[in-house]
Amino acid sequence: MAEIPSLEITTPRRSMGQLVIRQFLKHRMAVIGALILLVIVILVAGADLFERYDPLQINLRNRFQPPSAEHWFGTDDLGRDMWARTLHGGKVSLLVGFLSMAVAIFIGTLIGLISGFFGGWIDAVLSRITEIFQSVPRLFILIVLTTFLRQLDLPWMKPGTFWPIALVIGVLAWMSVARLVRGSTMSIKEQEFVTAARMIGANNFRILFRHILPNVASPIIVAATLGLAGAIITESGLSYLGFGIQLPTPTWGNMLSNTQNQMLTVPWTAIFPGMMIFIVVIAINYLGDGLRDALDPYHIEK
Amino acid sequence: MTSYLLRRLAQALLTLLVISMIIFGLISAVPGGIMSAYSENTDMTPEDFARLQAKFGLDQPVPVRYLKWLGNMLQGDWGNSFVSKRPALQEIADRLPNTILLMGSMLIVTLLIAIPLGVFSALKQYSLFDHILTTLALAGQSLPTFWFGLILIIIFSATLKGADGGPLLPGSGMTTPGMPFNLLDLIRHMILPVAMLALISAAGYMRYMRSSMLEVLPKDYVRTARGKGLSERTVLFRHALRNALIPIVTLLGLELPYLFGGALFTETIFAWPGIGRLFFDAAMKTDYPVLMAVLMIFSALIIFSNLLVDVVYTIIDPRITLS
């Protein structure tokens, strides 16, 4: 008699979440990136605990001190402690980055979902709007918008208020997300489970947010990490040029803005803030790489 | 083909029209608008203020002013710079060649670096060389351009000295002041600004080129070419590379807004007398006619280059039909 082959399952059962985490942990650089990012977020969020001087404390007798045990990152042109300023600047830079990324993802997802799901004239109008936003010279419009915000002189626009700038960066950065979500939505809405949901009487709203949105979540998450990196670079660039967050509130960008005249003699004022932007952005990019692999169901394990 | 082109052209013009409305709306919504320069002048009575407003036509509603502005612009009158009092269009025309020179050289250098490295990296996938290059590329993409520019200045024009004891490479301007124009001097001034942008954007193009090449290599037509007994060189360069280059054309079109953004940083950091620098100065001094002119020119360039990319695409890729 022939032996009946055993039907024992050799691969242990794993939930979707476990699979994603396992795949992510295999990407060494992504894990390192995530850890570095975590350390920086902790340092920056607890800036008040880790700093040794007031970041706004001017001490002219102590200007342009090179890095030392006393001032880890040296001091700047007004004798302010660069370590404290770097931590505080990081808080603003990261908050602006997160906020503008959230704004861009929110607008982009909403427009992409509606555009892809309803099609027809709604899609035509929304796609044209997306195209118009893609055709403007972004950085230049941003500069005009931030100048405009400053001239408004609103009561809540105190020096150092950062959310209006985060908002305008986000409002000019949602287009690629919208295109991505629109494409995915268009293919997902044709699948059987959407028809099934409609059969049991789900309305459009429920179908969009309960059935389609979870299925486009992976590309959105990846886009969000890349968007975060982009937003941090945009903010630092704007602040560097003097159109972003205004001094004395430090951000990594504006800490670099008045270094151009001094950096030849005191290079540390130019090196540390830029180094932080670079480290954070490269960590986020690796994190995004890892997430892309981990969230891709067709990813082949190497 | 003609009807498609005409439709796309009409679409492009419509987009440009909408953008012109947005730009005009934005500038007219600025509190105080172009009159803000006078608002702090204590010698001016309210009557003077009103008279000036009427003179500039600012007492009229925004749509009327927009139509007037549009009409003037179409006739070549883009207003005069508040700062230099010269026509805004003239200001741009004077500096456009400098920007084109810088950005054109940068684009050529970028492609010269990115395409060979990307192809090589794809051919040697997972080799040590490939790993080093992809790591470097990701690092390059994460560098803030302006900071990279500052570092280049620190290294090459402050720390390192040339044979004559001066800086190894000049870190600002287009020519050495007081020296008669010579090509070598111009090239020396171009090295750092071009390197700042080209190295960073080459990182992006290289990654793109690598994945595009990897996508093409396993295709049937590449195998067919090999099967016909063509040399590996011909297969790679005539069959694979040509097809892998197609998506790069789209990227070139899509990247244009970033290219202009890059020009703003390079020209500001290296004091290069181009349009980016012009815009920066105009924004600092709220010189609205120049700001609006630059925004309009750049928007038009982006829209028409996207149109051009679509047309070029259909020419180089016969699989795509116009519809």
PDB file of C-alpha atoms in Angstrom, chain A residues 29 128 131-141 143-145 147-148 151-153 179 233-234 236-238 240-243 252-253 256 259-260 263-264 267 270-275 277-278 281-283 285-286 289 292 302, chain B residues 11 14-15 18-19 22-23 26-27 29-31 36 126 134-135 138-139 141-144 146-147 150-151 153-154 158 207 254 257-258 260-261 264-265 268-270 276 279-280 283-284 286 288 291 294-295 298-299 302-303 306:
ATOM      1  CA  MET A  29      20.075  49.227   7.147  1.00  0.00           C
ATOM      2  CA  ARG A 128      -6.389  68.812 -13.708  1.00  0.00           C
ATOM      3  CA  GLU A 131      -1.536  68.797 -12.727  1.00  0.00           C
ATOM      4  CA  ILE A 132      -1.738  72.529 -12.044  1.00  0.00           C
ATOM      5  CA  PHE A 133      -0.135  72.047  -8.641  1.00  0.00           C
ATOM      6  CA  GLN A 134       2.573  69.933 -10.259  1.00  0.00           C
ATOM      7  CA  SER A 135       3.307  72.628 -12.821  1.00  0.00           C
ATOM      8  CA  VAL A 136       4.147  75.449 -10.452  1.00  0.00           C
ATOM      9  CA  PRO A 137       7.741  76.089  -9.396  1.00  0.00           C
ATOM     10  CA  ARG A 138       7.189  74.834  -5.854  1.00  0.00           C
ATOM     11  CA  LEU A 139      10.063  76.391  -3.958  1.00  0.00           C
ATOM     12  CA  PHE A 140       9.378  79.784  -5.539  1.00  0.00           C
ATOM     13  CA  ILE A 141       5.668  79.704  -4.678  1.00  0.00           C
ATOM     14  CA  ILE A 143       8.848  81.656  -0.789  1.00  0.00           C
ATOM     15  CA  VAL A 144       6.047  83.970  -1.928  1.00  0.00           C
ATOM     16  CA  LEU A 145       3.586  82.218   0.411  1.00  0.00           C
ATOM     17  CA  THR A 147       6.634  86.097   2.758  1.00  0.00           C
ATOM     18  CA  PHE A 148       2.906  86.602   2.523  1.00  0.00           C
ATOM     19  CA  GLN A 151       3.248  90.203   6.214  1.00  0.00           C
ATOM     20  CA  LEU A 152      -0.186  89.134   7.404  1.00  0.00           C
ATOM     21  CA  ASP A 153       0.986  89.992  10.911  1.00  0.00           C
ATOM     22  CA  ARG A 179      -1.472  60.101  -8.192  1.00  0.00           C
ATOM     23  CA  ILE A 233      14.751  69.153   3.503  1.00  0.00           C
ATOM     24  CA  THR A 234      12.234  71.726   2.232  1.00  0.00           C
ATOM     25  CA  SER A 236      15.601  73.498   6.183  1.00  0.00           C
ATOM     26  CA  GLY A 237      16.124  74.951   2.706  1.00  0.00           C
ATOM     27  CA  LEU A 238      13.465  77.613   3.216  1.00  0.00           C
ATOM     28  CA  TYR A 240      18.338  78.561   5.285  1.00  0.00           C
ATOM     29  CA  LEU A 241      17.308  81.105   2.667  1.00  0.00           C
ATOM     30  CA  GLY A 242      15.615  83.141   5.391  1.00  0.00           C
ATOM     31  CA  PHE A 243      12.017  82.526   4.334  1.00  0.00           C
ATOM     32  CA  TRP A 252      18.518  73.105  11.528  1.00  0.00           C
ATOM     33  CA  GLY A 253      17.948  75.192   8.425  1.00  0.00           C
ATOM     34  CA  LEU A 256      22.977  77.433   8.747  1.00  0.00           C
ATOM     35  CA  THR A 259      27.034  80.753   8.741  1.00  0.00           C
ATOM     36  CA  GLN A 260      28.081  81.601   5.221  1.00  0.00           C
ATOM     37  CA  MET A 263      32.058  79.171   8.297  1.00  0.00           C
ATOM     38  CA  LEU A 264      35.479  79.680   6.789  1.00  0.00           C
ATOM     39  CA  PRO A 267      33.336  75.572  10.366  1.00  0.00           C
ATOM     40  CA  ALA A 270      28.021  75.002   9.489  1.00  0.00           C
ATOM     41  CA  ILE A 271      28.828  71.343  10.046  1.00  0.00           C
ATOM     42  CA  PHE A 272      26.677  70.204  12.976  1.00  0.00           C
ATOM     43  CA  PRO A 273      23.199  71.405  11.927  1.00  0.00           C
ATOM     44  CA  GLY A 274      23.696  70.181   8.351  1.00  0.00           C
ATOM     45  CA  MET A 275      25.035  66.864   9.596  1.00  0.00           C
ATOM     46  CA  ILE A 277      19.635  67.018   8.595  1.00  0.00           C
ATOM     47  CA  PHE A 278      21.725  64.561   6.608  1.00  0.00           C
ATOM     48  CA  VAL A 281      17.073  62.164   6.160  1.00  0.00           C
ATOM     49  CA  ILE A 282      19.282  59.191   5.323  1.00  0.00           C
ATOM     50  CA  ALA A 283      17.835  57.257   8.281  1.00  0.00           C
ATOM     51  CA  ASN A 285      15.203  56.997   3.515  1.00  0.00           C
ATOM     52  CA  TYR A 286      16.547  53.629   4.679  1.00  0.00           C
ATOM     53  CA  ASP A 289      13.335  51.318   1.801  1.00  0.00           C
ATOM     54  CA  ARG A 292       8.691  49.187   1.019  1.00  0.00           C
ATOM     55  CA  LYS A 302      16.801  37.110  -0.819  1.00  0.00           C
TER      56      LYS A 302
ATOM     57  CA  GLN B  11      -4.635  72.189 -22.418  1.00  0.00           C
ATOM     58  CA  LEU B  14      -5.363  76.680 -20.149  1.00  0.00           C
ATOM     59  CA  THR B  15      -3.209  75.368 -17.291  1.00  0.00           C
ATOM     60  CA  VAL B  18      -5.150  79.188 -14.368  1.00  0.00           C
ATOM     61  CA  ILE B  19      -1.653  79.441 -12.892  1.00  0.00           C
ATOM     62  CA  ILE B  22      -3.365  81.977  -8.977  1.00  0.00           C
ATOM     63  CA  ILE B  23      -0.114  83.941  -9.085  1.00  0.00           C
ATOM     64  CA  LEU B  26      -1.674  85.487  -4.487  1.00  0.00           C
ATOM     65  CA  ILE B  27       0.263  88.690  -5.042  1.00  0.00           C
ATOM     66  CA  ALA B  29      -3.885  89.232  -1.620  1.00  0.00           C
ATOM     67  CA  VAL B  30      -0.679  90.318   0.129  1.00  0.00           C
ATOM     68  CA  PRO B  31      -1.785  92.790   2.802  1.00  0.00           C
ATOM     69  CA  SER B  36       3.143  98.400   1.460  1.00  0.00           C
ATOM     70  CA  TYR B 126      24.652  42.568  -5.924  1.00  0.00           C
ATOM     71  CA  THR B 134      23.681  52.212  -4.252  1.00  0.00           C
ATOM     72  CA  THR B 135      24.711  53.211  -0.729  1.00  0.00           C
ATOM     73  CA  LEU B 138      21.059  56.972  -1.225  1.00  0.00           C
ATOM     74  CA  ALA B 139      23.450  59.097   0.821  1.00  0.00           C
ATOM     75  CA  GLN B 141      19.878  61.809  -2.247  1.00  0.00           C
ATOM     76  CA  SER B 142      19.707  62.520   1.480  1.00  0.00           C
ATOM     77  CA  LEU B 143      22.174  65.420   1.382  1.00  0.00           C
ATOM     78  CA  PRO B 144      20.557  68.837   1.603  1.00  0.00           C
ATOM     79  CA  PHE B 146      22.580  73.917   0.124  1.00  0.00           C
ATOM     80  CA  TRP B 147      24.556  72.297   2.931  1.00  0.00           C
ATOM     81  CA  LEU B 150      28.531  75.138   1.946  1.00  0.00           C
ATOM     82  CA  ILE B 151      30.778  72.136   2.611  1.00  0.00           C
ATOM     83  CA  ILE B 153      33.062  76.029  -0.260  1.00  0.00           C
ATOM     84  CA  ILE B 154      34.690  75.184   3.081  1.00  0.00           C
ATOM     85  CA  ALA B 158      38.659  78.076   2.048  1.00  0.00           C
ATOM     86  CA  ARG B 207      19.216  54.738  -8.902  1.00  0.00           C
ATOM     87  CA  LEU B 254       9.230  65.810 -14.034  1.00  0.00           C
ATOM     88  CA  PRO B 257      10.629  72.151 -10.966  1.00  0.00           C
ATOM     89  CA  TYR B 258      13.365  70.716  -8.740  1.00  0.00           C
ATOM     90  CA  PHE B 260      14.686  75.452 -10.809  1.00  0.00           C
ATOM     91  CA  GLY B 261      14.629  75.008  -7.041  1.00  0.00           C
ATOM     92  CA  LEU B 264      17.689  79.074  -6.486  1.00  0.00           C
ATOM     93  CA  PHE B 265      20.033  77.477  -3.945  1.00  0.00           C
ATOM     94  CA  THR B 268      22.177  82.185  -3.950  1.00  0.00           C
ATOM     95  CA  ILE B 269      25.074  80.343  -2.331  1.00  0.00           C
ATOM     96  CA  PHE B 270      27.577  80.937  -5.128  1.00  0.00           C
ATOM     97  CA  GLY B 276      17.369  82.066  -9.062  1.00  0.00           C
ATOM     98  CA  PHE B 279      14.185  85.826  -7.526  1.00  0.00           C
ATOM     99  CA  PHE B 280      15.910  85.607  -4.140  1.00  0.00           C
ATOM    100  CA  ALA B 283      11.729  88.232  -2.613  1.00  0.00           C
ATOM    101  CA  MET B 284      13.968  89.918  -0.053  1.00  0.00           C
ATOM    102  CA  THR B 286       9.336  92.388  -2.174  1.00  0.00           C
ATOM    103  CA  TYR B 288       6.500  92.160  -7.003  1.00  0.00           C
ATOM    104  CA  LEU B 291       8.572  87.969  -8.582  1.00  0.00           C
ATOM    105  CA  VAL B 294       9.888  84.820 -12.683  1.00  0.00           C
ATOM    106  CA  LEU B 295       6.948  82.731 -11.452  1.00  0.00           C
ATOM    107  CA  PHE B 298       9.158  79.150 -14.720  1.00  0.00           C
ATOM    108  CA  SER B 299       5.564  77.875 -14.760  1.00  0.00           C
ATOM    109  CA  ILE B 302       7.576  73.547 -16.707  1.00  0.00           C
ATOM    110  CA  ILE B 303       4.278  73.177 -18.564  1.00  0.00           C
ATOM    111  CA  ASN B 306       6.154  68.424 -19.874  1.00  0.00           C
TER     112      ASN B 306
END
